[in-house]
């Protein structure tokens, strides 16, 4: 995609600190990391959101992320790490090309990937469940 910064990185038009590459996947260090070793894993093919990817391509992405996570964990030895894909502006997606974050985390971090808990009305959970299953 022409105006996509990550497509430009895939093409080599913009440099990156490459961690891993294969036929379908590229992984590189986040330029503005939450913590040192914060790594991105992206499909070379442009998709905006994870759900737009065919299942086999999503599996390939996740396999590569698994491989890279092992290396990041060994190299950085963080106290913990989060795996995150933001999809859509409301979820915090700033770059419109699917990217999986591998984010080293520490107890002392002043950012937490935590959420407040919502709840279902009586009978609502079952309806939501049935609606999701309709599409599987
Ligand atoms: P998002 O908020 O879309 O989930 O995350 C986008 C991430 O991409 C951010 O963490 C940001 O620092 C990173 N990023 C944006 N532009 C570039 C770039 O040109 N190179 C690299 N390596 N990372 C980038
Ligand atoms: Zn792209």
Tab-separated table of C-alpha atoms and ligand atoms in Angstrom:
chain	number	residue	atom	x	y	z
A	1	UNK	CA	0.000	0.000	0.000
A	2	UNK	CA	1.452	3.310	-1.121
A	3	UNK	CA	1.100	5.527	1.923
A	4	UNK	CA	1.743	2.852	4.510
A	5	UNK	CA	4.888	3.335	6.589
A	6	UNK	CA	5.215	-0.385	7.346
A	7	UNK	CA	4.849	-1.314	3.647
A	8	UNK	CA	7.695	1.118	3.014
A	9	UNK	CA	9.759	-0.685	5.667
A	10	UNK	CA	8.918	-4.040	4.014
A	11	UNK	CA	10.072	-2.649	0.638
A	12	UNK	CA	13.276	-1.309	2.188
A	13	UNK	CA	12.388	2.321	1.388
A	14	UNK	CA	12.536	3.137	5.109
A	15	UNK	CA	15.230	1.507	7.260
A	16	UNK	CA	14.470	-0.608	10.296
A	17	UNK	CA	16.393	-2.511	12.948
A	18	UNK	CA	15.545	-5.935	11.591
A	19	UNK	CA	15.136	-8.739	14.102
A	20	UNK	CA	13.789	-11.490	11.840
A	21	UNK	CA	12.610	-11.954	8.281
A	22	UNK	CA	11.166	-14.761	6.224
A	23	UNK	CA	9.071	-14.970	3.068
A	24	UNK	CA	5.898	-13.685	4.742
A	25	UNK	CA	6.899	-11.927	7.932
A	26	UNK	CA	9.182	-9.105	9.032
A	27	UNK	CA	10.106	-8.273	12.608
A	28	UNK	CA	11.924	-5.150	13.767
A	29	UNK	CA	12.494	-3.041	16.864
A	30	UNK	CA	9.855	-0.449	17.672
A	31	UNK	CA	11.409	2.976	17.040
A	32	UNK	CA	9.760	4.459	20.127
A	33	UNK	CA	9.725	1.542	22.564
A	34	UNK	CA	7.630	1.173	25.697
A	35	UNK	CA	10.695	-0.623	27.074
A	36	UNK	CA	14.010	-1.678	25.522
A	37	UNK	CA	13.568	-4.666	23.232
A	38	UNK	CA	9.973	-3.726	22.299
A	39	UNK	CA	9.636	-5.580	18.996
A	40	UNK	CA	7.063	-5.512	16.213
A	41	UNK	CA	6.116	-8.500	14.047
A	42	UNK	CA	4.230	-7.740	10.840
A	43	UNK	CA	2.945	-9.597	7.791
A	44	UNK	CA	4.733	-8.411	4.647
A	45	UNK	CA	1.382	-8.246	2.902
A	46	UNK	CA	-0.717	-5.226	3.817
A	47	UNK	CA	-3.786	-5.814	5.981
A	48	UNK	CA	-5.178	-3.157	8.249
A	49	UNK	CA	-6.663	-5.405	10.922
A	50	UNK	CA	-5.894	-8.879	12.231
A	51	UNK	CA	-9.400	-10.171	11.418
A	52	UNK	CA	-8.886	-9.245	7.753
A	53	UNK	CA	-6.070	-11.773	7.449
A	54	UNK	CA	-6.764	-15.251	6.085
A	55	UNK	CA	-6.376	-17.843	8.832
A	56	UNK	CA	-3.249	-19.425	7.356
A	57	UNK	CA	-1.490	-16.067	7.063
A	58	UNK	CA	-2.495	-15.183	10.635
A	59	UNK	CA	-1.062	-18.523	11.786
A	60	UNK	CA	2.184	-17.792	9.981
A	61	UNK	CA	2.357	-14.412	11.711
A	62	UNK	CA	1.722	-15.957	15.119
A	63	UNK	CA	4.349	-18.669	14.571
A	64	UNK	CA	6.932	-16.030	13.739
A	65	UNK	CA	5.856	-14.005	16.783
A	66	UNK	CA	6.337	-17.099	18.933
A	67	UNK	CA	9.842	-17.575	17.523
A	68	UNK	CA	10.763	-13.913	18.045
A	69	UNK	CA	9.268	-13.847	21.568
A	70	UNK	CA	11.661	-16.623	22.606
A	71	UNK	CA	14.632	-14.564	21.386
A	72	UNK	CA	13.410	-11.334	23.002
A	73	UNK	CA	12.772	-13.121	26.296
A	74	UNK	CA	16.265	-14.671	26.293
A	75	UNK	CA	18.033	-11.482	25.218
A	76	UNK	CA	16.212	-8.926	27.353
A	77	UNK	CA	15.218	-11.107	30.315
A	78	UNK	CA	12.285	-8.866	31.223
A	79	UNK	CA	10.180	-9.530	34.326
A	80	UNK	CA	7.277	-10.186	31.994
A	81	UNK	CA	6.101	-9.298	28.524
A	82	UNK	CA	2.846	-8.580	26.744
A	83	UNK	CA	1.771	-9.571	23.250
A	84	UNK	CA	-0.581	-7.009	21.784
A	85	UNK	CA	-2.285	-6.206	18.484
A	86	UNK	CA	-4.241	-2.940	18.401
A	87	UNK	CA	-7.038	-2.995	15.824
A	88	UNK	CA	-8.742	0.289	14.984
A	89	UNK	CA	-8.322	3.791	16.373
A	90	UNK	CA	-10.447	3.065	19.437
A	91	UNK	CA	-8.005	0.285	20.347
A	92	UNK	CA	-5.008	2.590	19.957
A	93	UNK	CA	-3.917	1.546	16.460
A	94	UNK	CA	-1.811	4.314	14.978
A	95	UNK	CA	-0.234	2.484	12.049
A	96	UNK	CA	-2.857	0.964	9.727
A	97	UNK	CA	-0.862	-2.181	8.903
A	98	UNK	CA	-1.275	-5.207	11.174
A	99	UNK	CA	1.538	-5.353	13.718
A	100	UNK	CA	1.993	-7.492	16.767
A	101	UNK	CA	3.823	-5.913	19.692
A	102	UNK	CA	6.152	-7.952	21.884
A	103	UNK	CA	6.516	-5.627	24.868
A	104	UNK	CA	8.952	-6.334	27.702
A	105	UNK	CA	7.331	-5.398	31.039
A	106	UNK	CA	8.525	-4.662	34.547
A	107	UNK	CA	6.808	-4.339	37.914
A	108	UNK	CA	8.032	-0.739	38.177
A	109	UNK	CA	6.509	0.294	34.803
A	110	UNK	CA	4.322	3.351	34.980
A	111	UNK	CA	2.156	1.964	32.162
A	112	UNK	CA	-0.054	-1.046	32.750
A	113	UNK	CA	-2.097	-2.929	30.205
A	114	UNK	CA	-5.023	-3.171	32.569
A	115	UNK	CA	-8.721	-2.538	32.137
A	116	UNK	CA	-11.698	-1.847	34.311
A	117	UNK	CA	-14.263	-4.639	34.335
A	118	UNK	CA	-17.698	-4.312	32.798
A	119	UNK	CA	-20.614	-6.695	33.310
A	120	UNK	CA	-23.498	-8.327	31.428
A	121	UNK	CA	-27.169	-7.770	32.113
A	122	UNK	CA	-29.220	-10.892	32.925
A	123	UNK	CA	-29.264	-13.130	29.802
A	124	UNK	CA	-27.020	-10.834	27.783
A	125	UNK	CA	-23.905	-13.025	27.954
A	126	UNK	CA	-25.710	-15.903	26.248
A	127	UNK	CA	-26.905	-13.628	23.452
A	128	UNK	CA	-23.425	-12.270	22.863
A	129	UNK	CA	-22.062	-15.828	22.859
A	130	UNK	CA	-24.631	-17.019	20.298
A	131	UNK	CA	-23.999	-14.000	18.061
A	132	UNK	CA	-20.239	-14.573	17.979
A	133	UNK	CA	-20.692	-18.294	17.299
A	134	UNK	CA	-22.967	-17.482	14.338
A	135	UNK	CA	-19.915	-16.197	12.497
A	136	UNK	CA	-17.635	-19.155	13.229
B	1	LIG	P1	0.086	1.051	17.335
B	1	LIG	O1	-0.252	2.179	18.267
B	1	LIG	O2	-0.402	1.327	15.920
B	1	LIG	O3	-0.355	-0.289	17.851
B	1	LIG	O4	1.649	0.980	17.322
B	1	LIG	C1	2.460	1.561	16.344
B	1	LIG	C2	3.889	1.381	16.791
B	1	LIG	O5	4.727	1.563	15.670
B	1	LIG	C3	4.318	2.404	17.860
B	1	LIG	O6	4.783	1.699	19.012
B	1	LIG	C4	5.420	3.187	17.165
B	1	LIG	O7	6.469	3.544	18.040
B	1	LIG	C5	5.883	2.261	16.059
B	1	LIG	N1	6.373	2.948	14.865
B	1	LIG	C6	5.738	3.931	14.190
B	1	LIG	N2	6.470	4.302	13.126
B	1	LIG	C7	7.580	3.510	13.115
B	1	LIG	C8	8.715	3.428	12.247
B	1	LIG	O8	8.865	4.157	11.264
B	1	LIG	N3	9.639	2.493	12.560
B	1	LIG	C9	9.531	1.677	13.649
B	1	LIG	N4	10.500	0.788	13.849
B	1	LIG	N5	8.475	1.727	14.482
B	1	LIG	C10	7.515	2.645	14.224
B	2	LIG	ZN1	1.117	-1.587	4.819
